[in-house]
Structures are given as structure tokens and as C-alpha cells.
Coordinates of C-alpha atoms in Angstrom, one line a residue:
X1 CA 100.3 1.8 -117.0
X2 CA 100.3 -1.4 -114.9
X3 CA 104.3 -0.9 -115.9
X4 CA 104.6 2.3 -114.7
X5 CA 102.7 2.2 -111.4
X6 CA 105.3 -0.9 -110.4
X7 CA 108.2 1.4 -110.8
X8 CA 106.6 3.8 -109.0
X9 CA 106.0 1.4 -105.8
X10 CA 109.4 0.4 -106.1
X11 CA 110.8 4.1 -106.4
X12 CA 108.6 4.6 -102.8
X13 CA 110.3 1.3 -101.3
X14 CA 113.5 2.5 -102.1
X15 CA 112.9 5.8 -100.9
X16 CA 112.0 4.4 -97.6
X17 CA 114.9 1.8 -97.6
X18 CA 117.8 4.3 -98.7
X19 CA 116.8 7.9 -97.6
X20 CA 116.4 8.5 -93.8
X21 CA 113.3 10.2 -92.5
X22 CA 115.0 13.6 -91.5
X23 CA 117.1 13.9 -94.9
X24 CA 113.8 13.0 -96.9
X25 CA 111.7 16.2 -95.4
X26 CA 114.9 18.4 -95.8
X27 CA 115.1 17.5 -99.5
X28 CA 111.3 17.3 -100.4
X29 CA 111.1 21.1 -98.5
X30 CA 113.4 22.3 -101.1
X31 CA 111.9 20.6 -103.8
X32 CA 108.6 22.2 -102.9
X33 CA 110.4 25.7 -102.4
X34 CA 111.6 25.4 -105.6
X35 CA 108.4 24.4 -107.4
X36 CA 106.3 26.9 -105.4
X37 CA 108.7 29.7 -105.9
X38 CA 108.5 28.9 -109.8
X39 CA 105.0 29.1 -109.7
X40 CA 104.6 32.3 -107.8
X41 CA 107.1 33.7 -110.0
X42 CA 105.2 33.0 -113.3
X43 CA 102.2 34.1 -111.8
X44 CA 103.5 37.3 -110.7
X45 CA 105.1 38.1 -114.1
X46 CA 101.9 37.0 -115.6
X47 CA 99.6 39.3 -113.7
X48 CA 102.0 42.3 -114.7
X49 CA 102.6 41.5 -118.2
X50 CA 98.2 41.4 -118.8
X51 CA 97.9 44.5 -116.5
X52 CA 100.8 46.5 -118.1
X53 CA 99.3 45.5 -121.6
X54 CA 95.6 46.5 -120.8
X55 CA 96.7 50.0 -119.6
X56 CA 99.0 50.6 -122.4
X57 CA 96.8 49.4 -125.3
X58 CA 93.2 50.0 -124.2
X59 CA 91.9 53.7 -123.9
X60 CA 90.9 54.9 -120.2
X61 CA 86.9 54.3 -120.6
X62 CA 87.8 50.8 -121.4
X63 CA 88.9 50.7 -117.4
X64 CA 85.0 50.7 -117.0
X65 CA 84.5 47.4 -118.9
X66 CA 88.1 45.5 -118.4
X67 CA 87.4 44.1 -115.0
X68 CA 83.8 42.8 -115.7
X69 CA 85.8 40.8 -118.9
X70 CA 88.1 39.5 -116.0
X71 CA 85.6 38.2 -113.7
X72 CA 83.5 36.5 -116.7
X73 CA 86.6 34.9 -118.1
X74 CA 87.2 33.3 -114.4
X75 CA 83.8 32.1 -113.6
X76 CA 83.4 31.0 -117.1
X77 CA 86.4 28.8 -116.5
X78 CA 85.4 27.3 -113.1
X79 CA 82.0 26.6 -114.7
X80 CA 83.7 24.7 -117.7
X81 CA 87.3 23.8 -117.1
X82 CA 88.2 24.1 -113.5
X83 CA 85.6 22.6 -111.9
X84 CA 87.3 20.8 -109.3
X85 CA 88.9 23.9 -108.8
X86 CA 85.7 25.4 -108.3
X87 CA 84.5 27.2 -104.8
X88 CA 88.0 26.6 -103.3
X89 CA 89.0 30.4 -102.4
X90 CA 92.3 31.2 -100.7
X91 CA 93.3 31.2 -97.1
X92 CA 89.9 30.1 -96.3
X93 CA 89.9 27.2 -98.4
X94 CA 93.4 26.1 -97.5
X95 CA 92.5 25.9 -94.0
X96 CA 89.4 24.0 -95.0
X97 CA 91.2 21.5 -96.6
X98 CA 93.3 20.8 -93.6
X99 CA 90.7 20.7 -91.3
X100 CA 87.8 18.6 -93.6
X101 CA 89.9 16.8 -96.1
X102 CA 92.7 15.7 -94.1
X103 CA 95.1 18.2 -96.0
X104 CA 94.1 16.8 -99.4
X105 CA 94.0 19.4 -102.1
X106 CA 93.1 18.7 -105.7
X107 CA 96.0 18.8 -108.1
X108 CA 94.3 21.1 -110.6
X109 CA 94.7 23.7 -108.4
X110 CA 98.4 23.8 -109.0
X111 CA 97.7 25.9 -111.9
X112 CA 93.8 26.5 -111.6
X113 CA 94.0 29.9 -109.4
X114 CA 97.2 30.9 -111.3
X115 CA 95.2 31.6 -114.7
X116 CA 92.0 32.7 -113.3
X117 CA 93.9 35.2 -110.8
X118 CA 96.2 36.3 -113.5
X119 CA 92.8 37.1 -115.6
X120 CA 91.1 38.6 -112.8
X121 CA 94.0 40.9 -111.3
X122 CA 95.6 41.3 -114.8
X123 CA 92.5 42.9 -116.2
X124 CA 91.7 45.5 -113.4
X125 CA 90.0 43.4 -110.7
X126 CA 91.2 45.0 -107.3
X127 CA 92.3 42.1 -105.4
X128 CA 95.6 40.5 -104.2
X129 CA 97.9 38.0 -106.2
X130 CA 98.9 36.2 -102.8
X131 CA 95.7 34.5 -102.3
X132 CA 96.0 32.4 -105.5
X133 CA 99.8 32.2 -104.8
X134 CA 99.1 30.5 -101.3
X135 CA 96.5 28.3 -103.0
X136 CA 99.1 27.3 -105.6
X137 CA 101.9 26.7 -103.1
X138 CA 99.6 24.8 -100.7
X139 CA 98.4 22.5 -103.9
X140 CA 102.1 21.8 -104.7
X141 CA 103.2 20.9 -101.0
X142 CA 99.9 19.0 -100.6
X143 CA 100.6 17.1 -104.1
X144 CA 104.5 16.7 -103.6
X145 CA 103.4 14.7 -100.0
X146 CA 100.7 12.9 -101.4
X147 CA 103.0 11.6 -104.2
X148 CA 105.5 10.2 -101.8
X149 CA 102.4 8.7 -99.8
X150 CA 103.0 10.5 -96.6
X151 CA 100.3 11.0 -93.9
X152 CA 98.1 13.7 -92.6
X153 CA 100.9 15.4 -90.4
X154 CA 103.6 15.5 -93.2
X155 CA 100.9 16.8 -96.0
X156 CA 99.8 19.6 -93.5
X157 CA 103.7 20.5 -93.0
X158 CA 104.4 20.6 -97.0
X159 CA 101.3 22.6 -97.4
X160 CA 102.9 25.4 -94.9
X161 CA 106.4 24.8 -96.9
X162 CA 104.6 25.9 -100.1
X163 CA 103.0 28.7 -99.1
X164 CA 106.1 29.8 -97.3
X165 CA 108.0 29.5 -100.3
X166 CA 105.1 31.3 -102.3
X167 CA 105.0 34.2 -100.1
X168 CA 108.8 34.5 -99.7
X169 CA 109.0 34.4 -103.4
X170 CA 106.4 37.4 -104.7
X171 CA 107.6 39.7 -102.0
X172 CA 111.6 38.5 -101.7
X173 CA 110.7 37.9 -98.1
X174 CA 111.9 35.0 -96.6
X175 CA 111.4 35.6 -92.7
X176 CA 107.6 37.0 -93.7
X177 CA 107.1 33.9 -95.3
X178 CA 107.8 31.5 -92.6
X179 CA 105.9 33.6 -90.1
X180 CA 103.2 33.9 -92.2
X181 CA 103.0 30.1 -92.9
X182 CA 103.2 29.4 -88.9
X183 CA 101.0 32.6 -87.9
X184 CA 98.1 32.1 -90.4
X185 CA 98.5 28.4 -92.0
X186 CA 99.7 26.4 -89.3
X187 CA 98.6 25.7 -85.6
X188 CA 101.5 24.8 -83.9
X189 CA 105.4 26.2 -83.7
X190 CA 108.2 23.9 -82.8
X191 CA 112.1 23.8 -84.1
X192 CA 110.9 20.5 -86.3
X193 CA 108.1 22.3 -87.8
X194 CA 109.9 25.6 -88.1
X195 CA 113.2 23.8 -89.9
X196 CA 111.4 22.7 -93.1
X197 CA 109.3 25.9 -93.5
X198 CA 112.3 28.0 -93.3
X199 CA 114.2 26.0 -95.9
X200 CA 111.4 26.2 -98.6
X201 CA 111.0 30.1 -98.0
X202 CA 114.8 30.7 -98.0
X203 CA 114.9 28.8 -101.6
X204 CA 111.1 30.5 -102.6
X205 CA 113.4 34.0 -101.9
X206 CA 116.7 32.6 -103.5
X207 CA 115.0 31.9 -106.7
X208 CA 113.1 35.0 -106.8
X209 CA 116.6 37.1 -106.3
X210 CA 118.0 34.7 -108.7
X211 CA 115.5 35.8 -111.3
X212 CA 114.1 39.0 -110.2
X213 CA 117.2 40.6 -108.6
X214 CA 116.2 44.0 -107.0
X215 CA 112.8 44.1 -108.7
X216 CA 110.4 44.3 -106.0
X217 CA 106.6 44.9 -105.4
X218 CA 107.3 48.5 -104.5
X219 CA 110.7 50.5 -104.1
X220 CA 111.3 52.2 -101.0
X221 CA 113.7 54.9 -100.0
X222 CA 114.0 57.6 -97.5
X223 CA 113.0 55.6 -94.3
X224 CA 114.3 57.5 -91.3
X225 CA 114.6 56.0 -87.9
X226 CA 112.1 56.1 -85.3
X227 CA 112.2 58.5 -82.4
X228 CA 110.7 58.2 -79.1
X229 CA 108.6 61.5 -79.6
X230 CA 106.8 60.2 -82.0
X231 CA 105.2 57.4 -79.4
X232 CA 102.0 59.4 -78.8
X233 CA 101.4 60.0 -82.5
X234 CA 101.9 56.5 -83.0
X235 CA 99.5 55.1 -80.5
X236 CA 96.7 57.4 -82.1
X237 CA 98.1 56.2 -85.7
X238 CA 97.6 52.6 -84.2
X239 CA 94.1 53.1 -83.0
X240 CA 93.1 54.9 -86.1
X241 CA 94.2 51.7 -88.3
X242 CA 92.5 49.5 -85.8
X243 CA 89.0 51.0 -87.3
X244 CA 90.1 51.2 -91.0
X245 CA 91.0 47.4 -90.6
X246 CA 87.2 46.7 -88.8
X247 CA 85.9 48.9 -91.8
X248 CA 87.7 46.9 -94.2
X249 CA 86.4 43.6 -92.7
X250 CA 82.9 44.6 -92.1
X251 CA 82.9 46.1 -95.9
X252 CA 84.1 42.7 -97.1
X253 CA 81.6 40.5 -95.1
X254 CA 78.7 43.0 -96.4
X255 CA 79.6 42.9 -99.4
X256 CA 79.7 39.2 -99.5
X257 CA 76.1 39.1 -98.3
X258 CA 75.0 41.2 -100.7
X259 CA 76.4 39.3 -103.9
X260 CA 75.5 36.1 -101.9
X261 CA 71.6 37.1 -102.1
X262 CA 71.7 37.3 -105.9
X263 CA 71.1 33.6 -106.8
X264 CA 72.2 33.9 -110.6
X265 CA 75.5 33.9 -110.9
X266 CA 74.7 36.4 -114.3
X267 CA 73.1 38.9 -112.2
X268 CA 76.3 39.0 -110.0
X269 CA 78.5 39.2 -112.4
X270 CA 76.3 42.0 -114.1
X271 CA 76.2 44.1 -110.9
X272 CA 79.5 43.4 -109.8
X273 CA 81.3 44.8 -113.4
X274 CA 79.0 47.8 -113.0
X275 CA 80.0 49.0 -109.4
X276 CA 83.7 47.8 -110.0
X277 CA 83.9 49.4 -113.6
X278 CA 82.3 52.4 -112.1
X279 CA 85.1 52.7 -108.9
X280 CA 87.9 52.0 -111.3
X281 CA 87.0 54.4 -113.8
X282 CA 86.8 57.4 -111.6
X283 CA 89.8 56.2 -109.3
X284 CA 92.2 54.4 -112.1
X285 CA 94.5 53.8 -109.3
X286 CA 92.1 50.9 -108.2
X287 CA 93.0 48.9 -111.4
X288 CA 95.2 45.7 -110.3
X289 CA 96.5 45.5 -107.1
X290 CA 97.0 48.8 -106.2
X291 CA 101.1 48.9 -105.7
X292 CA 101.2 51.6 -108.3
X293 CA 99.7 53.7 -106.1
X294 CA 101.5 52.9 -103.3
X295 CA 104.9 53.6 -105.3
X296 CA 103.3 56.6 -106.5
X297 CA 102.6 58.4 -102.9
X298 CA 106.1 57.0 -102.0
X299 CA 108.1 58.9 -104.4
X300 CA 105.7 62.0 -103.2
X301 CA 103.7 62.1 -106.2
X302 CA 100.4 61.8 -104.7
X303 CA 99.0 64.8 -106.5
X304 CA 99.3 62.1 -109.6
X305 CA 96.4 60.0 -107.9
X306 CA 94.5 63.3 -107.5
X307 CA 94.9 64.1 -111.1
X308 CA 93.6 61.1 -112.4
X309 CA 90.4 60.8 -109.9
X310 CA 87.4 62.1 -110.8
X311 CA 88.2 64.9 -108.0
X312 CA 91.0 65.9 -109.7
X313 CA 94.2 68.0 -108.0
X314 CA 93.8 71.7 -106.7
X315 CA 97.2 73.2 -105.7
X316 CA 95.8 75.8 -103.5
X317 CA 93.5 73.6 -101.4
X318 CA 95.2 72.2 -98.7
X319 CA 92.2 69.6 -98.1
X320 CA 92.6 68.3 -101.6
X321 CA 95.1 65.8 -101.0
X322 CA 93.8 64.7 -97.5
X323 CA 90.3 64.1 -99.4
X324 CA 91.4 62.3 -102.5
X325 CA 93.6 59.9 -99.7
X326 CA 90.6 59.5 -97.7
X327 CA 88.0 58.4 -100.2
X328 CA 90.9 55.8 -102.0
X329 CA 91.3 54.4 -98.1
X330 CA 87.3 53.9 -97.9
X331 CA 87.0 52.5 -101.9
X332 CA 90.0 50.2 -101.8
X333 CA 88.4 47.7 -99.8
X334 CA 85.0 48.5 -101.5
X335 CA 86.3 47.3 -104.7
X336 CA 88.5 44.3 -103.7
X337 CA 85.1 42.9 -102.0
X338 CA 83.4 43.6 -105.5
X339 CA 86.2 41.6 -107.3
X340 CA 86.0 38.6 -105.0
X341 CA 81.9 38.4 -104.4
X342 CA 81.3 38.9 -107.6
X343 CA 83.0 35.8 -108.9
X344 CA 86.6 37.2 -109.4
X345 CA 89.7 35.6 -108.0
X346 CA 92.4 37.0 -105.3
X347 CA 92.7 37.5 -102.0
X348 CA 92.5 40.7 -99.1
X349 CA 96.1 40.6 -98.3
X350 CA 97.5 43.2 -101.2
X351 CA 94.0 45.1 -100.7
X352 CA 94.7 45.6 -97.0
X353 CA 98.3 46.5 -97.3
X354 CA 97.6 49.3 -100.1
X355 CA 94.6 50.1 -97.9
X356 CA 97.0 50.5 -95.3
X357 CA 99.1 52.7 -97.3
X358 CA 96.7 54.9 -98.1
X359 CA 95.4 55.4 -94.2
X360 CA 99.2 55.8 -93.3
X361 CA 99.8 58.9 -95.8
X362 CA 96.0 60.2 -95.1
X363 CA 96.9 60.3 -91.2
X364 CA 100.5 61.9 -92.1
X365 CA 98.4 64.8 -94.1
X366 CA 96.0 65.3 -91.5
X367 CA 98.8 65.7 -88.9
X368 CA 100.6 67.7 -90.8
X369 CA 97.9 70.2 -91.2
X370 CA 97.0 69.9 -87.6
X371 CA 100.4 69.7 -85.3
X372 CA 103.1 72.0 -85.0
X373 CA 106.5 71.3 -86.0
X374 CA 104.9 68.5 -88.2
X375 CA 107.8 69.1 -90.7
X376 CA 110.1 66.9 -89.5
X377 CA 107.4 64.0 -89.6
X378 CA 108.5 61.7 -92.5
X379 CA 105.7 60.7 -94.8
X380 CA 107.3 57.3 -96.3
X381 CA 107.4 56.2 -92.4
X382 CA 103.7 56.8 -92.1
X383 CA 102.9 54.9 -95.4
X384 CA 104.7 51.9 -94.4
X385 CA 103.7 51.9 -90.6
X386 CA 100.0 52.1 -92.1
X387 CA 100.5 49.4 -94.5
X388 CA 101.4 46.9 -91.9
X389 CA 99.4 48.2 -89.1
X390 CA 96.3 47.7 -91.4
X391 CA 97.6 44.3 -92.8
X392 CA 97.7 43.0 -88.9
X393 CA 94.3 43.9 -88.4
X394 CA 92.7 42.5 -91.3
X395 CA 94.7 39.4 -92.0
X396 CA 95.2 39.1 -88.0
X397 CA 98.5 38.2 -88.7
X398 CA 100.6 41.0 -86.8
X399 CA 104.0 39.2 -87.1
X400 CA 103.8 38.5 -90.5
X401 CA 103.0 42.1 -91.4
X402 CA 106.0 43.4 -89.0
X403 CA 108.5 41.6 -90.5
X404 CA 107.1 42.2 -94.3
X405 CA 107.2 45.6 -94.1
X406 CA 110.9 45.6 -92.3
X407 CA 112.0 42.7 -95.3
X408 CA 110.6 45.1 -97.7
X409 CA 112.3 48.4 -96.7
X410 CA 115.8 46.3 -95.7
X411 CA 115.6 48.5 -92.7
X412 CA 114.9 47.7 -89.3
X413 CA 114.8 51.4 -88.2
X414 CA 110.8 51.2 -88.2
X415 CA 110.9 48.3 -86.0
X416 CA 109.8 49.4 -82.5
X417 CA 107.3 51.9 -84.2
X418 CA 105.8 48.9 -86.5
X419 CA 105.5 46.9 -83.0
X420 CA 103.4 49.6 -81.4
X421 CA 101.0 50.7 -84.2
X422 CA 100.6 46.9 -85.4
X423 CA 99.9 45.8 -81.6
X424 CA 97.5 48.8 -81.4
X425 CA 95.8 48.2 -84.7
X426 CA 95.4 44.7 -84.2
X427 CA 93.9 44.9 -80.6
X428 CA 91.2 47.3 -81.5
X429 CA 90.0 45.1 -84.6
X430 CA 90.0 41.7 -82.4
X431 CA 88.1 43.9 -79.4
X432 CA 85.5 44.9 -82.0
X433 CA 85.6 41.7 -84.0
X434 CA 87.3 38.4 -83.5
X435 CA 87.2 36.7 -87.0
X436 CA 90.0 37.9 -89.4
X437 CA 88.7 38.8 -92.9
X438 CA 89.1 35.4 -94.8
X439 CA 86.8 33.7 -92.4
X440 CA 84.2 36.8 -92.8
X441 CA 82.1 34.1 -95.1
X442 CA 82.5 31.4 -93.7
X443 CA 81.4 31.5 -90.0
X444 CA 81.1 27.9 -89.2
X445 CA 82.5 25.8 -86.1
X446 CA 86.1 26.8 -88.0
X447 CA 85.8 30.3 -86.1
X448 CA 84.8 29.1 -83.0
X449 CA 87.9 27.2 -82.3
X450 CA 91.5 27.4 -83.1
X451 CA 93.8 26.0 -85.6
X452 CA 95.8 24.3 -82.9
X453 CA 92.7 22.6 -82.1
X454 CA 91.3 21.1 -85.3
X455 CA 94.2 20.3 -86.8
X456 CA 95.6 18.4 -83.3
X457 CA 92.0 16.5 -83.2
X458 CA 92.2 15.6 -87.1
X459 CA 95.4 13.6 -86.5
X460 CA 93.0 11.3 -85.1
X461 CA 90.9 8.7 -87.1
X462 CA 87.3 8.1 -85.9
X463 CA 87.5 4.6 -86.9
X464 CA 90.5 3.8 -84.7
X465 CA 88.5 4.6 -81.8
X466 CA 85.5 2.5 -82.6
X467 CA 85.2 -0.4 -79.7
X468 CA 83.5 -3.4 -81.3
X469 CA 83.6 -5.6 -78.2
X470 CA 80.0 -5.2 -77.7
X471 CA 77.5 -8.2 -77.5
X472 CA 74.2 -7.0 -79.2
X473 CA 70.9 -7.5 -78.0
X474 CA 67.8 -8.1 -80.0
X475 CA 64.3 -6.8 -79.6
X476 CA 63.0 -10.3 -79.7
X477 CA 64.9 -11.1 -76.4
X478 CA 63.1 -11.3 -73.3
X479 CA 64.3 -9.2 -70.2
X480 CA 65.2 -12.2 -68.5
X481 CA 67.9 -12.7 -71.4
X482 CA 68.9 -8.9 -70.8
X483 CA 69.3 -9.6 -67.2
X484 CA 71.3 -12.4 -67.4
X485 CA 73.8 -10.7 -70.3
X486 CA 74.3 -7.9 -67.7
X487 CA 75.2 -10.2 -64.7
X488 CA 78.0 -11.4 -66.9
X489 CA 79.1 -8.4 -68.9
X490 CA 81.5 -5.6 -67.3
X491 CA 79.5 -3.3 -70.1
X492 CA 77.5 -0.2 -69.5
X493 CA 75.6 0.1 -72.4
X494 CA 74.2 -2.5 -75.0
X495 CA 73.2 -1.8 -78.5
X496 CA 69.6 -3.2 -79.6
X497 CA 69.4 -4.5 -83.3
X498 CA 66.2 -6.2 -84.9
X499 CA 66.1 -9.4 -87.0
X500 CA 67.5 -7.6 -89.8
X501 CA 70.2 -6.7 -87.7
X502 CA 69.5 -3.0 -88.2
X503 CA 70.5 -0.7 -85.3
X504 CA 67.2 0.1 -83.4
X505 CA 68.9 1.8 -80.1
X506 CA 70.2 1.4 -76.7
X507 CA 69.9 0.0 -73.3
X508 CA 72.0 1.6 -70.5
X509 CA 72.9 -0.1 -67.2
X510 CA 70.7 2.7 -65.4
X511 CA 67.5 1.5 -67.1
X512 CA 68.4 -1.9 -66.4
X513 CA 68.9 -1.0 -62.6
X514 CA 65.8 0.9 -62.4
X515 CA 64.0 -2.5 -63.6
X516 CA 65.8 -4.3 -61.2
X517 CA 65.1 -1.9 -58.4
X518 CA 61.2 -1.7 -58.9
X519 CA 61.0 -5.5 -58.9
X520 CA 58.6 -5.0 -62.1
X521 CA 57.3 -8.4 -63.5
X522 CA 59.4 -8.8 -66.6
X523 CA 58.0 -12.4 -68.0
X524 CA 56.2 -10.9 -70.7
X525 CA 58.5 -7.7 -71.6
X526 CA 60.9 -8.1 -74.1
X527 CA 64.0 -5.5 -75.0
X528 CA 61.8 -3.6 -77.6
X529 CA 60.2 -2.6 -74.5
X530 CA 62.6 -0.7 -73.1
X531 CA 64.9 0.3 -75.6
X532 CA 65.4 4.1 -76.3
X533 CA 67.3 5.8 -79.4
X534 CA 70.2 7.5 -78.3
X535 CA 70.4 11.2 -78.4
X536 CA 73.0 11.0 -81.4
X537 CA 75.1 8.7 -83.4
X538 CA 78.4 8.7 -85.3
X539 CA 79.1 8.3 -88.7
X540 CA 82.6 6.2 -88.8
X541 CA 83.5 8.8 -91.6
X542 CA 82.8 11.9 -89.6
X543 CA 86.0 13.7 -88.9
X544 CA 87.2 14.0 -84.9
X545 CA 86.4 17.6 -84.5
X546 CA 82.5 16.7 -84.9
X547 CA 82.9 13.7 -82.7
X548 CA 84.5 15.9 -80.4
X549 CA 81.7 18.3 -80.4
X550 CA 78.9 15.7 -80.2
X551 CA 80.4 14.8 -76.8
X552 CA 80.8 18.6 -76.0
X553 CA 77.3 19.0 -76.7
X554 CA 76.0 16.0 -74.9
X555 CA 78.1 16.0 -71.3
X556 CA 76.1 13.1 -70.2
X557 CA 77.0 10.5 -72.5
X558 CA 80.2 8.5 -72.0
X559 CA 79.8 6.3 -74.9
X560 CA 78.1 7.1 -78.7
X561 CA 77.1 4.6 -80.9
X562 CA 78.6 4.3 -84.3
X563 CA 76.5 3.8 -87.0
X564 CA 76.3 3.5 -90.8
X565 CA 73.6 3.0 -92.9
X566 CA 71.3 1.7 -89.9
X567 CA 74.3 -1.1 -89.5
X568 CA 75.6 -0.7 -85.8
X569 CA 79.7 -0.8 -85.6
X570 CA 80.6 -0.3 -82.2
X571 CA 80.9 2.8 -79.8
X572 CA 83.4 5.5 -79.1
X573 CA 83.9 6.7 -75.6
X574 CA 84.3 9.8 -74.2
X575 CA 87.6 8.7 -72.3
X576 CA 89.5 7.1 -75.3
X577 CA 88.5 10.3 -77.3
X578 CA 90.4 12.5 -74.5
X579 CA 93.0 9.8 -74.3
X580 CA 93.7 10.1 -78.0
X581 CA 93.7 14.1 -77.9
X582 CA 96.3 14.2 -75.3
X583 CA 98.4 11.9 -77.1
X584 CA 97.9 13.8 -80.5
X585 CA 99.0 17.3 -78.8
X586 CA 102.0 15.3 -77.3
X587 CA 103.4 14.2 -80.8
X588 CA 102.1 16.7 -82.9
X589 CA 105.1 18.9 -82.9
X590 CA 107.4 15.7 -83.7
X591 CA 108.1 15.8 -87.4
X592 CA 112.0 15.7 -87.7
X593 CA 113.2 12.5 -85.6
X594 CA 116.3 11.3 -84.7
X595 CA 117.9 8.7 -87.0
X596 CA 117.7 5.1 -85.9

């Protein structure tokens, strides 16, 4: 073990000496892209294998049971095998790791969510594979940067690289992978950050093409060019999809609250299994991610979804198909929310995409019934527009939605239409609810600050700002001793300790001046008579965003004492924090530097 560590240290020294920083960042972004792409493709293949096997082997009535089995296995694995990965959920988990854990993600997350996600989704859980894929890619990026002992800024960058490569691999959409990483995961956009992420994403798409060829999640044909006459209809559709996005988000939040009230995981599992099993049994298209349903309606076979459902298909009824699509649009978010809240793995990216497809086709069917000359409308266009619009609203990622749909269709004919409906949908959703779906269950201070703020702030280490050049006073010191120290010092605040060197409180210059101005008799008074406890203290292990929040909460404080286990360490000043924050903003985008 010692010899291996010695070789490891030698390797790191060799790397620092012979490979320039720029070259190393590029090489590592390629490596992260390759590993993340293979992981994403493996997860995608595993989910489809389990899903196809389950649908082939088991009779239809087993759809009521299989989702519960998948959720049970997921919960059991987290409780018994993947204990270090338990509680780490998708995009909020990644963002929380960036914010609270200095971009450290445990190594077990490189494989844990691949297994739990495959079991949940493959056995009928109605969530999306992008969440375990993003976590796996992020863990690979964080693990690679930790192996090479890179700092927080680079760990965060390579989390973005792993995310971009994973998204690019599963959707075969390199541009969408880059935009998703920069729009959702990373806070800042600059050329130097963009280049490594672009390389990782391109690497992921390359390997996706190499191993899957033209095999994609859903095949699209028959897309027609956007026409200016459709603008009013698309604006109405964007408004409609915005409310669908709002509905999706609220359903997820309320479902999370409902299952959160069930403290016993067994009761949660039983309740979730019964509800989800019932929905999947009545509407088999809810089994798994749901892309089969999108492929079905794109191929103009929506009647198959009606025939499979409990509602059935009535060829003579003009409202039969709109009714079925409307129901699917409403129950897909519920099924996805139950899957995750009951203990299953997966994300809301794919469910929002699928819900958008149902919403787009539902909107087309209603328009076809109500509008004159509606036969010129292309249903495939509206399915794709709905997918982009609802994804933009639910995930708060309009750029990702636009480019993902454009890349999936291999056509930019819908680009202007996509821009209109996604912008309108995002505006409506953001007007009524500014919190994206992945933060609905984590309503913390993270929701109140931008990713730019918390990542930039946490580039600063609290311990680096501690000023230890303060002379302490002791409780037994007389006030004359205090006055003497005050006259010789430029400090405006003094820490007070007891005879055991434990922190007791502080004395500020204002208190000293008040005593002097009042000309009080100080012969028999000690420091203990005038010491006061500060309104707040800082622990040296606290992250800088919490330190800054304390200065915001107490605007009258210029200094806050740093105390650990009742031992005084020093002070942190408001001026030092703000100066460090400004410097961090200035340097936050500098990833690739000029070779010296």
C-alpha cells in the first residue's frame, strides 16, 4: 500500500512538471467524457433490457406489481448496500454537493444510481434515466479531479464535463449537453469554461454514435417548416404549456409533502406501490420512461394508447382521443412524482419531456376540432413543440429544451416556433412559481440565491479570512487595563476570555467610549462587568455563503468572532469578506490560462 501511494505521488509530480495546465485540462475533459459516455450508454442499455424483458415475460396484470418491486429493491439497496449514496437525489444532489461539500461527490455514486435507476425505471417506475445519468457523470468528473488533487474550481468544472457528456450520450445531442451543463449545473459562462465542457460533450456524442448509430430514444420524421401564420396559435400553445409546467411542478411538490408525512418507509413503499401500480395498470404507457408513448403518437397511432388504457378507443367519438391524451397529460406527472417520492430513483427531465409530448398532441387535437382550416397543421410539429415548452417550464432550462428538440429532430425548421413556445411557457411558469421542479423538495436558502453566487462565494475558504492579530482581554482584568490597551491599539473590538481561555464575549470601542464619556468610577470594575455576548459567531468549518448570510442578517456588525468549541480563534471582518468575494468573481472564469 505504501509503495502504491509513493508511485501515485511520483505520478502527480510528473504530471505537474511535464504536462502544462491547459493540456492537462483538455486531456482530462476527454477522459471524463469517455468514461461518462460509457456509463450513460450502459445505463440506457440496461434500463431498456430490463424494461423490454419485463414487458415481454410478464402478463399485463403484473404491471400492478412490478413498479413496487423496483422501488422496494431500490430502497433495500440504499439501506443495505449503497449507504453512502443514500439521500443523494439527482440534480439537487449535484448542486448541493457543489454548494455544501466543495464539489466532493462520493465514489459510490459512480455506480450506485446506475443500478438503482435501472431497477426503478426498468421495472416500471415512471421517472427518467437522465437523473441517475447526470449523477453518475458528475461523480465521474468529481472523482477524476479528486484523483489528480485538483481544487474546488476544477472539481466543479469537471462535474459539468461529466454531466454534459452523459446528456450528450443518452440523447445523442452534444449541443444540448453543453447547454444543460452551463444552464443548470454550472453558474458562469466563459470561453475558458466552455471549451472543456464542449470537448467532453462532443466525446460523449461520438461514442453514442459509435455504439448506437442511428438508434435514438424516439425517431422523428415528417417535421414541417414553421409558418408565420401559426404565430398566434403558438403563443396560445406556449401559454397552455406554461400552465401544464406549473401543474407538473405543483403535483411533484404536493406528492413529496404527502409521502414525506409517512414516516415509515414501509408504509411509504406500500402506498406508493399501490398508487403507481394502479396508474400503470390502467394506463400501460406510463410503464417506464414513456418514450414508447411518444413514438406511438409521432407515428400517428395514438389510438393504440387509447386501446391499451382503461378508457378504450371509440373510433366514432371525436372527443375520445383528446380525452385520453388529456388524461395522460395529467397522470404522467403524478406517476413520476409517486415513483420518486415513494423511494424510487429517477428524475423529472424525461417525464416533463413526455408530458410535453402528450400536451402538444392534446393541444393539436383541440385546435383541429375548433379551428377552421386546421387540416394544414402538422401534429408532429406540435408534439415536439409541446415537449420543448413543458421541459423549459418544468426544468427552468429553455435553451436546453430548444436545442435538445432541434438536435433530436435533426432539423432546425422548428427553431423559431420552439423559441416562441418555450419562451412563453417559461415566462408563465416563472411568473407563478420561480422554483424549478428539482428544488421543490429542497426549499432552502439555495433557492434564494443564484448558482453564480453560491459557487463564487464557496471558492473562498472561511479559514483564509480569519484575522488572528487580536490581543485578548480576560474577565479579571480591570477597566484601567482595558483603557490602557485601548489607547495603544488600533482595534475597534476586543475578545474576552476567562481563566480557562474559553471565549466569554466581546467589548467594542463604542462601549469603551461610553464609559469614558460618562466619567464613571472604574476602580473596582472589571472587564467581566461590561463584556457582552456577540449577536452571532462563526465556526471555522462553515461555508462562506453562510458567513456572508450572517453579515447580511446583522448589518450593524463589522466584525464577527470565530469560535470553535468555546475557543476563540479570531475575527472575520465584513470588508475582508466583500473584498474576497469581488476577487473571486474576477477570477471565477479563469480555467484555462496562458502557458508560461
